[in-house]
mmCIF file of C-alpha atoms in Angstrom:
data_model
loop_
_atom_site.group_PDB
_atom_site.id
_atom_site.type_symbol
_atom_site.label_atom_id
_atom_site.label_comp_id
_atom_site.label_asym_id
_atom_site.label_seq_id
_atom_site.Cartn_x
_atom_site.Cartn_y
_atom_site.Cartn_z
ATOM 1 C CA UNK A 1 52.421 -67.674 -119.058
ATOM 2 C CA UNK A 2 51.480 -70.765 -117.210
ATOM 3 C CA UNK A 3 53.256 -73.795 -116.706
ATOM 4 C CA UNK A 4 52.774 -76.380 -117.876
ATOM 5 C CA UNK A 5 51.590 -79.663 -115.651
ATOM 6 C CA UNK A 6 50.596 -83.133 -116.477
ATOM 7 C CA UNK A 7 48.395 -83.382 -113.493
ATOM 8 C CA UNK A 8 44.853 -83.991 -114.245
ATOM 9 C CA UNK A 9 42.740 -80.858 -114.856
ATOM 10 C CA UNK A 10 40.131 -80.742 -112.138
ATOM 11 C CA UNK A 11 36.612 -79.112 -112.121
ATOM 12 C CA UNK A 12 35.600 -75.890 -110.560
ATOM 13 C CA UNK A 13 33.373 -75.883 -107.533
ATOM 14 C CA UNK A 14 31.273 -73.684 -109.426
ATOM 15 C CA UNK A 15 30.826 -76.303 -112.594
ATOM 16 C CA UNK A 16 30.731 -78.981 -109.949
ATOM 17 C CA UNK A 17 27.411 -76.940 -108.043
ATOM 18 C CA UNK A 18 25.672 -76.536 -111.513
ATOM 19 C CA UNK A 19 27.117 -78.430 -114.766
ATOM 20 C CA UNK A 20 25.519 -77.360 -118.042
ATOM 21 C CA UNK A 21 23.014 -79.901 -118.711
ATOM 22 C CA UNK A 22 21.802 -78.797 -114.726
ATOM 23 C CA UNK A 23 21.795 -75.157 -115.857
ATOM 24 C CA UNK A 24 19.254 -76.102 -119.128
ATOM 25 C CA UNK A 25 16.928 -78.200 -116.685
ATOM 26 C CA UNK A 26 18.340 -81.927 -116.283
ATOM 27 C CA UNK A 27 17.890 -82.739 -112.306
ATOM 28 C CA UNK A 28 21.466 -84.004 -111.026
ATOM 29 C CA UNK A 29 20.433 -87.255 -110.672
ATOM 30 C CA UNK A 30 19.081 -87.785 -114.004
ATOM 31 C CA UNK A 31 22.452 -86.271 -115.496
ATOM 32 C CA UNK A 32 24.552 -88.777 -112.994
ATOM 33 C CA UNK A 33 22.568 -91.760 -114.560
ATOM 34 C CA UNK A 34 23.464 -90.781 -117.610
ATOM 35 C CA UNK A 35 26.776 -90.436 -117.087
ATOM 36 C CA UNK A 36 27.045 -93.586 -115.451
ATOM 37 C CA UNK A 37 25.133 -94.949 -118.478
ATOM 38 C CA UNK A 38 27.310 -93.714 -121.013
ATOM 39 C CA UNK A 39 30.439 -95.057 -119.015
ATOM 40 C CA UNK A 40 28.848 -98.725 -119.067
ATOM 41 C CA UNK A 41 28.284 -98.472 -122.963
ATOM 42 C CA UNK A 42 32.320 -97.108 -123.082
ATOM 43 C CA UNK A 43 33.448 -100.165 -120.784
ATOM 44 C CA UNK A 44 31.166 -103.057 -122.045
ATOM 45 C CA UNK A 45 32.448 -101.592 -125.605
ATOM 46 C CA UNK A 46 35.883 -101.749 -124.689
ATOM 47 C CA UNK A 47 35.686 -105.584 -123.009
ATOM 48 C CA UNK A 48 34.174 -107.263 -126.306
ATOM 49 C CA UNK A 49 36.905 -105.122 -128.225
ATOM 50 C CA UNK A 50 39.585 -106.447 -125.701
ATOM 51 C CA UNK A 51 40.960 -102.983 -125.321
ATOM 52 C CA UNK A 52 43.208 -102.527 -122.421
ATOM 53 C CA UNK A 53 42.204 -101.261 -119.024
ATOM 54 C CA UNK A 54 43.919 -97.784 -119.753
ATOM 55 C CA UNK A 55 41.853 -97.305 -122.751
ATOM 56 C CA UNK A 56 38.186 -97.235 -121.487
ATOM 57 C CA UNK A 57 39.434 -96.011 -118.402
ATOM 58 C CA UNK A 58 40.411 -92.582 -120.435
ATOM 59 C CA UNK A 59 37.561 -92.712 -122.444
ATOM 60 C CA UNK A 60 35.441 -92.523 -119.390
ATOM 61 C CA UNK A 61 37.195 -89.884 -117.783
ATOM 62 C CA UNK A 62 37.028 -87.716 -121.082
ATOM 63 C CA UNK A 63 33.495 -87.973 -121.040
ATOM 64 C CA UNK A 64 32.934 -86.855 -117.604
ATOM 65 C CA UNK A 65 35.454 -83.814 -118.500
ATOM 66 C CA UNK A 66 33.668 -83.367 -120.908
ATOM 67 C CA UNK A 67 30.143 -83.087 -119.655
ATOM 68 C CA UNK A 68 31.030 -79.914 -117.318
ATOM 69 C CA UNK A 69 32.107 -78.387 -120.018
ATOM 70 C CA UNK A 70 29.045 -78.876 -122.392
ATOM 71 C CA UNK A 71 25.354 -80.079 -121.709
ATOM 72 C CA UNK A 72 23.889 -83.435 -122.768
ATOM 73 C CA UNK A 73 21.100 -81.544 -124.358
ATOM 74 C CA UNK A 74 23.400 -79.868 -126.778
ATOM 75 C CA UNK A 75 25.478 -83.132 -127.487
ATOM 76 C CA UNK A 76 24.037 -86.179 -127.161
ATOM 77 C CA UNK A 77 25.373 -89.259 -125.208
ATOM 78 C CA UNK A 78 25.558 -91.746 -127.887
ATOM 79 C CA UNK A 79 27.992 -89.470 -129.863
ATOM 80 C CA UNK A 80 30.032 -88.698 -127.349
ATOM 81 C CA UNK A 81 30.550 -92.114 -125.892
ATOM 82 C CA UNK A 82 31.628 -93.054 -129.566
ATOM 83 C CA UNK A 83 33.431 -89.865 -130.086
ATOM 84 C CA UNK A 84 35.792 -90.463 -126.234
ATOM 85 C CA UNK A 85 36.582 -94.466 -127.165
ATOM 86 C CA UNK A 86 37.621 -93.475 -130.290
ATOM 87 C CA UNK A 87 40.046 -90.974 -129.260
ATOM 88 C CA UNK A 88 40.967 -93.053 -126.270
ATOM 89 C CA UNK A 89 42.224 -96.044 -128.672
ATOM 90 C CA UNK A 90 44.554 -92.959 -130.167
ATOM 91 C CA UNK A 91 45.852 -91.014 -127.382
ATOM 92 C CA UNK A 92 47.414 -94.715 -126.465
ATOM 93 C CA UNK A 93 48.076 -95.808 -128.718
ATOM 94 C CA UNK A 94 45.951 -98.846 -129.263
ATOM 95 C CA UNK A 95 43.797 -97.597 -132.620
ATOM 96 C CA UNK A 96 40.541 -99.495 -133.576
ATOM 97 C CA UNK A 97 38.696 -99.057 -137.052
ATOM 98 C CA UNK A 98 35.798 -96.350 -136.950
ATOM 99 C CA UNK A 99 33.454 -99.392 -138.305
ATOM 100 C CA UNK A 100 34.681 -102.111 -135.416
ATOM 101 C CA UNK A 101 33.735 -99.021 -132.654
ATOM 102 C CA UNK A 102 30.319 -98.400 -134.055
ATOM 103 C CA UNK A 103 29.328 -101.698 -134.448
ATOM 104 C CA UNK A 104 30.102 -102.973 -131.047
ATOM 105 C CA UNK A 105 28.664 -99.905 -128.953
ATOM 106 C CA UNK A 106 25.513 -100.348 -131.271
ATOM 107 C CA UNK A 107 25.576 -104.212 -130.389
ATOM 108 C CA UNK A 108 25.462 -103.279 -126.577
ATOM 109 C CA UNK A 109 22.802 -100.545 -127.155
ATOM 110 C CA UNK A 110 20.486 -103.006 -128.690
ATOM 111 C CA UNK A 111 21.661 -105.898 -126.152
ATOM 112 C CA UNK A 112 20.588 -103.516 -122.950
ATOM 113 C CA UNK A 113 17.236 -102.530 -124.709
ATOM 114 C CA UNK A 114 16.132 -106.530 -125.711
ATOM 115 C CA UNK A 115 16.787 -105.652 -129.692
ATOM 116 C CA UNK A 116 17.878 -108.733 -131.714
ATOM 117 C CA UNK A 117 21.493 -107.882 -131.848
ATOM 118 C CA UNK A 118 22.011 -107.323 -135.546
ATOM 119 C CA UNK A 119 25.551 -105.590 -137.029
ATOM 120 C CA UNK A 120 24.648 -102.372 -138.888
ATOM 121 C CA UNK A 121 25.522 -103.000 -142.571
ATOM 122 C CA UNK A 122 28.321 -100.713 -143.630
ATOM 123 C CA UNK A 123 26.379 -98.850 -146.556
ATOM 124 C CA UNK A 124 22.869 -98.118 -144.829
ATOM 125 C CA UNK A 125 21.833 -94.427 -143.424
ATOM 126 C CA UNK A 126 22.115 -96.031 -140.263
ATOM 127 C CA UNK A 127 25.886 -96.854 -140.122
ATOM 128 C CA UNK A 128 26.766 -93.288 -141.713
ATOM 129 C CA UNK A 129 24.197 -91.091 -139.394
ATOM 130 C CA UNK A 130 26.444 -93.389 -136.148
ATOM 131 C CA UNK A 131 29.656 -92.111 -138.467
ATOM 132 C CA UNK A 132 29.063 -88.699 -138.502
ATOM 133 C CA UNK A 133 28.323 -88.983 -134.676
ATOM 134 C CA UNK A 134 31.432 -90.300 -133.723
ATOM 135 C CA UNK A 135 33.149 -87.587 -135.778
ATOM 136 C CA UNK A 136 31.530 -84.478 -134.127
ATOM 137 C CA UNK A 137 31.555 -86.227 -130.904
ATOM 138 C CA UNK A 138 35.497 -86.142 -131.069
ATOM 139 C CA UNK A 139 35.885 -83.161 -132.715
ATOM 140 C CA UNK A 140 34.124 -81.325 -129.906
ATOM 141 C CA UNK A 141 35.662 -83.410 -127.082
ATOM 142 C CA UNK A 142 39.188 -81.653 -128.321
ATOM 143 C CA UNK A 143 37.506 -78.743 -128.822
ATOM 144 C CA UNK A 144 35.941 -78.118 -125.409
ATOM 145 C CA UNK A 145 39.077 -79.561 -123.415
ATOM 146 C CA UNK A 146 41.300 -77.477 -125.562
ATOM 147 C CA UNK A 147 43.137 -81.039 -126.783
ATOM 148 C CA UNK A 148 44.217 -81.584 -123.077
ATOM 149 C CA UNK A 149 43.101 -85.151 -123.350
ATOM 150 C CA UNK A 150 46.226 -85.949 -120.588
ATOM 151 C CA UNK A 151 44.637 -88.660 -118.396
ATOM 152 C CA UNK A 152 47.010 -90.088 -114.954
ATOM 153 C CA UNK A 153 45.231 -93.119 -113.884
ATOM 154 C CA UNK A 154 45.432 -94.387 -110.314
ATOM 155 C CA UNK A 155 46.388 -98.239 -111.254
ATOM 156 C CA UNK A 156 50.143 -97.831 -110.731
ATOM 157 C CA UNK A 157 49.739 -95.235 -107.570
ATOM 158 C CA UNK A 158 47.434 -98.589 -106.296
ATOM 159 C CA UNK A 159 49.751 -101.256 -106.575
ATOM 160 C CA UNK A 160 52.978 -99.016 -105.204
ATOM 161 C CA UNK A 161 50.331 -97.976 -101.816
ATOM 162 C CA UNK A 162 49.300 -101.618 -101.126
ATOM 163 C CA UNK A 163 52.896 -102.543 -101.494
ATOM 164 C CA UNK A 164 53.392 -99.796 -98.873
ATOM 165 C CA UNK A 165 50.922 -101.002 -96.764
ATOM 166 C CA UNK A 166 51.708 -104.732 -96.500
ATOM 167 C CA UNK A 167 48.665 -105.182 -98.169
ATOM 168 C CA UNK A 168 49.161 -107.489 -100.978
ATOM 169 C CA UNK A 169 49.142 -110.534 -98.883
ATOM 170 C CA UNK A 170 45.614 -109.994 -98.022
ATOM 171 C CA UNK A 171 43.116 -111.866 -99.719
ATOM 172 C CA UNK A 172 40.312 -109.528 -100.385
ATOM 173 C CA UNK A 173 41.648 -106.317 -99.971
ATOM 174 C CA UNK A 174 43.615 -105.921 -103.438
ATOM 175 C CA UNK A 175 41.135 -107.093 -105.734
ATOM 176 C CA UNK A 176 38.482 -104.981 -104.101
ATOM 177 C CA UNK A 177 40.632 -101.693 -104.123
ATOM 178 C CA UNK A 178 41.045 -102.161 -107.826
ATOM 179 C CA UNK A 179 37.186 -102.791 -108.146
ATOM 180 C CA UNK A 180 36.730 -99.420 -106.503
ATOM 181 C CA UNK A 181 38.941 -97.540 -108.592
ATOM 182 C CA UNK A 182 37.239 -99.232 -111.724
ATOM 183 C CA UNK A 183 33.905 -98.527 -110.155
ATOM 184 C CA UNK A 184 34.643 -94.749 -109.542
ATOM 185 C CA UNK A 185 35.335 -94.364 -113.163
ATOM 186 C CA UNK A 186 31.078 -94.072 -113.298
ATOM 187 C CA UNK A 187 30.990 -91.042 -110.857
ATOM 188 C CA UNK A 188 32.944 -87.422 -111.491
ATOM 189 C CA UNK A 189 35.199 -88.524 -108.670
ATOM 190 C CA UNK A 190 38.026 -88.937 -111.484
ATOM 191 C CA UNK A 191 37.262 -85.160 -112.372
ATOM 192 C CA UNK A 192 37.146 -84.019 -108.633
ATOM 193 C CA UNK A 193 40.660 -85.534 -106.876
ATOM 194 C CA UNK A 194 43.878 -86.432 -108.085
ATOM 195 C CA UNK A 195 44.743 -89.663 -108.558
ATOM 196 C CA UNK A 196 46.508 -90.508 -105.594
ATOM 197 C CA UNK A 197 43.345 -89.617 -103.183
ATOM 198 C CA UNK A 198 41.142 -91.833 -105.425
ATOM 199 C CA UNK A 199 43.744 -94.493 -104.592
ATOM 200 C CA UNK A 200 43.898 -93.676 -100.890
ATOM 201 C CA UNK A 201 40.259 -93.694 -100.626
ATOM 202 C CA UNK A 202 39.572 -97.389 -102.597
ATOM 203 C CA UNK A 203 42.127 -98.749 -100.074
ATOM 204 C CA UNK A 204 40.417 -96.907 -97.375
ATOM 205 C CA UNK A 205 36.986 -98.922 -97.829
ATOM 206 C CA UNK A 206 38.393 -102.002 -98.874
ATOM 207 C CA UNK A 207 40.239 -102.150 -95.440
ATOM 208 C CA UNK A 208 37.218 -101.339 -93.654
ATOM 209 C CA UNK A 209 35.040 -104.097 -95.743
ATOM 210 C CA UNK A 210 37.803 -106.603 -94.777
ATOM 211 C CA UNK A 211 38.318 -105.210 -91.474
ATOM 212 C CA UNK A 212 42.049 -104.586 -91.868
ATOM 213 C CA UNK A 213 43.942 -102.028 -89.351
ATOM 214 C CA UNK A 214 45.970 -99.247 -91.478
ATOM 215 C CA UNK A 215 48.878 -97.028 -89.665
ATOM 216 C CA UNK A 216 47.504 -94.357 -87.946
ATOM 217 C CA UNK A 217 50.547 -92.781 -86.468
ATOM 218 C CA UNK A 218 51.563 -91.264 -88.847
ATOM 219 C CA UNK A 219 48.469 -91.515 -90.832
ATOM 220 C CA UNK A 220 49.022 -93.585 -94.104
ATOM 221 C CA UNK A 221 46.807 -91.235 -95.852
ATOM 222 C CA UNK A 222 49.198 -88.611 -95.156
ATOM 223 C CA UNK A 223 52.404 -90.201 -96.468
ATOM 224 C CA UNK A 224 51.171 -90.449 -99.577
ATOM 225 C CA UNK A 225 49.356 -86.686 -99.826
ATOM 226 C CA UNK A 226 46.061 -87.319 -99.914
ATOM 227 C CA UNK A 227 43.645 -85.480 -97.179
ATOM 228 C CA UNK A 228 41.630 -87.425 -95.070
ATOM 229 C CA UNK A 229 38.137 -85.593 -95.499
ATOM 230 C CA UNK A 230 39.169 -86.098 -99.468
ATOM 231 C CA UNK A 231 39.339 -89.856 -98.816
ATOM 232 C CA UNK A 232 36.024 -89.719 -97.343
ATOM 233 C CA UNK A 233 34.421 -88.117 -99.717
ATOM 234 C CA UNK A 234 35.534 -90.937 -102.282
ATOM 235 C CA UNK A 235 34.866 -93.932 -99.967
ATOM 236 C CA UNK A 236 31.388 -92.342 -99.825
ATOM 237 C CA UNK A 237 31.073 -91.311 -103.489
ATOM 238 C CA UNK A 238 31.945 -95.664 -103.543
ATOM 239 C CA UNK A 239 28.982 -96.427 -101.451
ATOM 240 C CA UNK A 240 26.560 -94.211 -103.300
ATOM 241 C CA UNK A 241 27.607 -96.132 -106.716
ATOM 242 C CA UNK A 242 26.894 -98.791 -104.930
ATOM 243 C CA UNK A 243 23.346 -98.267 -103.915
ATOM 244 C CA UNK A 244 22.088 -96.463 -107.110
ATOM 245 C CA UNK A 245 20.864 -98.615 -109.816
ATOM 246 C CA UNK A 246 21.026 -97.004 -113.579
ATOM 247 C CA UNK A 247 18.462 -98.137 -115.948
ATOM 248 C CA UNK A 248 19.588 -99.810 -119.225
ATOM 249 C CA UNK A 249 17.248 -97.402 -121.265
ATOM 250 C CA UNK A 250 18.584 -93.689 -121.691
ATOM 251 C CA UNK A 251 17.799 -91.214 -124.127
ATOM 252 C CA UNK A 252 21.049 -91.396 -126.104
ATOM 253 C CA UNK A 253 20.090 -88.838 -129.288
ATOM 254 C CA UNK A 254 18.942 -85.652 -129.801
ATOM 255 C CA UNK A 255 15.141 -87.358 -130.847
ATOM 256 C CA UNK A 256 15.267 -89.644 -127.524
ATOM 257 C CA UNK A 257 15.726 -86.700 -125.265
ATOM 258 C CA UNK A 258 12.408 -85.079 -126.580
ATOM 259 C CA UNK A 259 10.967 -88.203 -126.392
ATOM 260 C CA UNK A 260 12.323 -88.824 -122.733
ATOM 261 C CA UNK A 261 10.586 -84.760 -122.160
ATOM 262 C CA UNK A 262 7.282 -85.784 -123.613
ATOM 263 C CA UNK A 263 7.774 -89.629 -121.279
ATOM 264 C CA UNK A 264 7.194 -91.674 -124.631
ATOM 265 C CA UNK A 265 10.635 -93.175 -124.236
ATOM 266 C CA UNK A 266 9.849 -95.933 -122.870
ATOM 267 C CA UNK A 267 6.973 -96.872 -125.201
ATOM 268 C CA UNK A 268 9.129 -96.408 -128.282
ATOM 269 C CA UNK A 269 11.653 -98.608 -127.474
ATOM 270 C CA UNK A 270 9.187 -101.688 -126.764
ATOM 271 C CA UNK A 271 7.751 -100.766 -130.300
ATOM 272 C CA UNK A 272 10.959 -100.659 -131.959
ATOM 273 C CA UNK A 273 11.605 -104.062 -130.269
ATOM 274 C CA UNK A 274 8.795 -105.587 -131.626
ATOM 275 C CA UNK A 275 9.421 -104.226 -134.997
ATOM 276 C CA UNK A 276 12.829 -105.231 -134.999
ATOM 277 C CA UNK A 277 11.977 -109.118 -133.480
ATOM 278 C CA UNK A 278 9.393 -109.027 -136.325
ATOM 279 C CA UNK A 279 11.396 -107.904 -139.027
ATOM 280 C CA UNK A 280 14.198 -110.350 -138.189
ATOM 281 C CA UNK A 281 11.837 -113.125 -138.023
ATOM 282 C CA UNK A 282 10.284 -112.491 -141.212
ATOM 283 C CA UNK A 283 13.879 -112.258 -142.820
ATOM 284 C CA UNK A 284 14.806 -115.757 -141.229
ATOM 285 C CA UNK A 285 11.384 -117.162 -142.501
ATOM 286 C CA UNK A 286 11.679 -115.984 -146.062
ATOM 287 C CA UNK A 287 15.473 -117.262 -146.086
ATOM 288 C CA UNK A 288 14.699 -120.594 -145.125
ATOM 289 C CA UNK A 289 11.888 -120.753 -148.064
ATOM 290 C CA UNK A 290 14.406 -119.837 -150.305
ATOM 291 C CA UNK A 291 16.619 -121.909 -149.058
ATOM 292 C CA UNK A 292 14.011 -125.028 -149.511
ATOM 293 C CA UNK A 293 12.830 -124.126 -153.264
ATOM 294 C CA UNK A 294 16.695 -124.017 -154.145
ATOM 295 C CA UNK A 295 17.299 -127.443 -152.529
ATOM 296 C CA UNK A 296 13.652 -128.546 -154.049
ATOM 297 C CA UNK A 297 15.329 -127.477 -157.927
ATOM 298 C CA UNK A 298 19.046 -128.250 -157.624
ATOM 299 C CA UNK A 299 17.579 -132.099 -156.558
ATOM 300 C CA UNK A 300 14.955 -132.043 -159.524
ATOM 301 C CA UNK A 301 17.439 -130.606 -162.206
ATOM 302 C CA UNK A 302 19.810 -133.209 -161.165
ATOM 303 C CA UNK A 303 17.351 -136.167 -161.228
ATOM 304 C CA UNK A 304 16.611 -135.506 -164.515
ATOM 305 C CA UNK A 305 20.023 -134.835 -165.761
ATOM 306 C CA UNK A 306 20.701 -138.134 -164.532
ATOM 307 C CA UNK A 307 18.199 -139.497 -166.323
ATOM 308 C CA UNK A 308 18.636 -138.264 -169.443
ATOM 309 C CA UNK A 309 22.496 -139.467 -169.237
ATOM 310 C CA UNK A 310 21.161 -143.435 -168.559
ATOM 311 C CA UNK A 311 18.714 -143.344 -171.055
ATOM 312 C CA UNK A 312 21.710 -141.893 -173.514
ATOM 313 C CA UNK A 313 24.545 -144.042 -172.105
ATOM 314 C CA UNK A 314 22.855 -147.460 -173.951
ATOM 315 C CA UNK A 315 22.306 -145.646 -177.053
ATOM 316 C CA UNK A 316 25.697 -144.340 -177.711
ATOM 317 C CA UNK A 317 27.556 -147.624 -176.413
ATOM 318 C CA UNK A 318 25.015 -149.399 -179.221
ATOM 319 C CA UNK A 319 26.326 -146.563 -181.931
ATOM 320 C CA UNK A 320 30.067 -146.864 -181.430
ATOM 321 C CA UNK A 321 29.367 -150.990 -181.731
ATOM 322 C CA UNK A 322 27.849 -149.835 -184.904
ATOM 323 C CA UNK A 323 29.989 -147.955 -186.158
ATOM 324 C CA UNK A 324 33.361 -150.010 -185.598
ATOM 325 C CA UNK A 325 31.333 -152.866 -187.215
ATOM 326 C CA UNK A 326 30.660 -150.887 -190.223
ATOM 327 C CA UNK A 327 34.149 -149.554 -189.930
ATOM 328 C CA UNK A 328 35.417 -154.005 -189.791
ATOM 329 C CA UNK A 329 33.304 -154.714 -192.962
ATOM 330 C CA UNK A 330 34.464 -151.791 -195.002
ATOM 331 C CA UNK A 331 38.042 -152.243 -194.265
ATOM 332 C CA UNK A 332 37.339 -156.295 -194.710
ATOM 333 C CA UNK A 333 36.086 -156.119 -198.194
ATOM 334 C CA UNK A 334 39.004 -153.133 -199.359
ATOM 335 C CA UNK A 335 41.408 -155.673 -198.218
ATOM 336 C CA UNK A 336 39.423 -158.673 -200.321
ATOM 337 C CA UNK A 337 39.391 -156.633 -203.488
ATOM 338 C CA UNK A 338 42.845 -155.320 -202.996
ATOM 339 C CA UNK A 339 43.787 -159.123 -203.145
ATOM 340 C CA UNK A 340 41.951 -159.975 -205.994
ATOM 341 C CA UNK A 341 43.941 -157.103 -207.924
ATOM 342 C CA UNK A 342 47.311 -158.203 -207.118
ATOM 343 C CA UNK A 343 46.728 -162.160 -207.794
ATOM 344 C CA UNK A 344 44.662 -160.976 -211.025
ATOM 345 C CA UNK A 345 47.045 -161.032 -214.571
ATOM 346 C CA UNK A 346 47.018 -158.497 -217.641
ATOM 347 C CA UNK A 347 44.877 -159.447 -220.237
ATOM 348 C CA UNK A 348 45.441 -157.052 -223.373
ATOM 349 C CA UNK A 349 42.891 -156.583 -225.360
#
């Protein structure tokens, strides 16, 4: 029986040579610009939700876990990028609502392809086809990782190594480690070394971009076990990041990957633009009509009704004069004949 360990579960060489979505025809680069795709959608999600750090951090690194364990043919970005936040925001312990999630990953969809960045209503196909989505996106995230969704992040390793180092008195060098680290969160370096050589090796660069000496005897790599051909391979995985460029339109459902296959992709989205632009405008047009013809009657109906109320006003002052006249004389001439009974004597006859 094994132990067992709260160390991050690292892919095989084997998955790393050939991942699924390789195996049923996606070129590696294609499948790296996707997953650096879907890790943009998870952190620009995560800012305008003002999740923590640690949350879209371990949403990211599900997703790469994920994706050597299943293809992106078979399970769609979109879903699983929905699917990863939404379990992130429970693992710790920082929950979001289902509708808050799909609404803001489908405001930065439509804000990287030019749509007019409209929230889903809650009752349209729409919302519930993004609903059932996130649902089998995070049923089969626990699923294929066998609910190890135990994520150690290299933040606090970070701080404790420039500490170390003398480091935090620099003024470049701290800040542009923890860029690094954030940055790597794009690549499968998270799913390839242990925290502490991801640390080693953001430190590593941002020393040599700020030309700062590090210990060499003994080496400072060493003292914190990390191997220095690992930290290589993540300063370089850094400066690859660096110099690719991921496009803001991916295929990100099951219908845009045959689309991407048949190279319509991009022609569908500027349609769907369009579309969209002219819908909205339409909308906006026919809601400021309305909003004219209601201003047009409310003024009319009240013109009138004023009008009406002058005209009546004179005649209704002239009817109560009227009437409290009529009211004088009839009380006037009861009184007179009242008086002429009393002061009048009994004549028998």
């Amino acid at each position: 029986m094994g132990r067992l360990s709260l160390r991050n579960p690292l892919a095989t060489p084997e998955q790393i040579a050939e991942s699924p979505s390789q195996r049923q025809g996606m070129s590696a680069k294609y499948e790296a610009s996707m997953r650096s795709y879907g890790c943009h959608l998870i952190q620009a999600s995560g800012t305008i939700l003002c999740l923590p750090q640690l949350v879209m951090a371990t949403a990211q690194v599900l997703l790469q876990r994920f994706y050597y364990l299943a293809s992106i043919q078979d399970f769609p970005l979109r879903g699983i990028v929905l699917g990863t936040l939404f379990l992130a925001c429970k693992t710790e312990e920082n929950p979001q609502t289902i509708r808050n999630i799909i609404n803001v990953v489908d405001i930065v969809v439509k804000r990287d392809r030019g749509y007019p960045e409209v929230v889903t209503d809650g009752y349209d196909s729409e919302y519930y086809e993004l609903k059932n989505e996130m649902v089998i996106g995070e049923m089969q995230v626990l699923r294929r990782l066998a609910f190890n969704v135990q994520v150690e992040l290299p933040y606090g390793l970070l701080a404790n190594y420039l500490r170390s180092l003398e480091l935090t008195d620099q003024e470049r060098v701290p800040q542009l480690a923890w860029n690094y680290v954030n940055d790597l969160l794009r690549t499968p370096v998270y799913v390839c070394f242990q925290p502490e050589t991801i640390a080693c090796g953001a430190i590593f660069l941002a020393a040599r971009e700020c030309r700062v000496g590090l210990p060499t005897s003994p080496p400072w790599w060493a003292v914190f076990d990390a191997n220095a051909e690992d930290v290589v391979q993540v300063a370089k995985a850094i400066r690859a990041l660096q110099a690719r460029k991921v496009p803001h339109i991916m295929p990100l459902s099951a219908r845009e990957l045959k689309m991407h296959g048949e190279g319509v992709l991009d022609e569908h989205v500027a349609q769907m633009r369009k579309e969209m632009r002219d819908k909205l405008d339409a909308e906006m047009k026919f809601a400021s009509q309305e909003k004219n013809v209601d201003e047009g009657d409310g003024g009319g109906k009240r013109s009138q009704a004023e009008h009406v109320d002058d005209g009546a006003q004179p005649k209704s002052r002239r009817g109560a004069r009227d009437s409290t006249s009529r009211d004088h004389n009839r009380r006037r001439h009861t009184s007179s004949r009242s008086r002429d009974t009393r002061h009048s004597s009994y004549r028998p006859h």
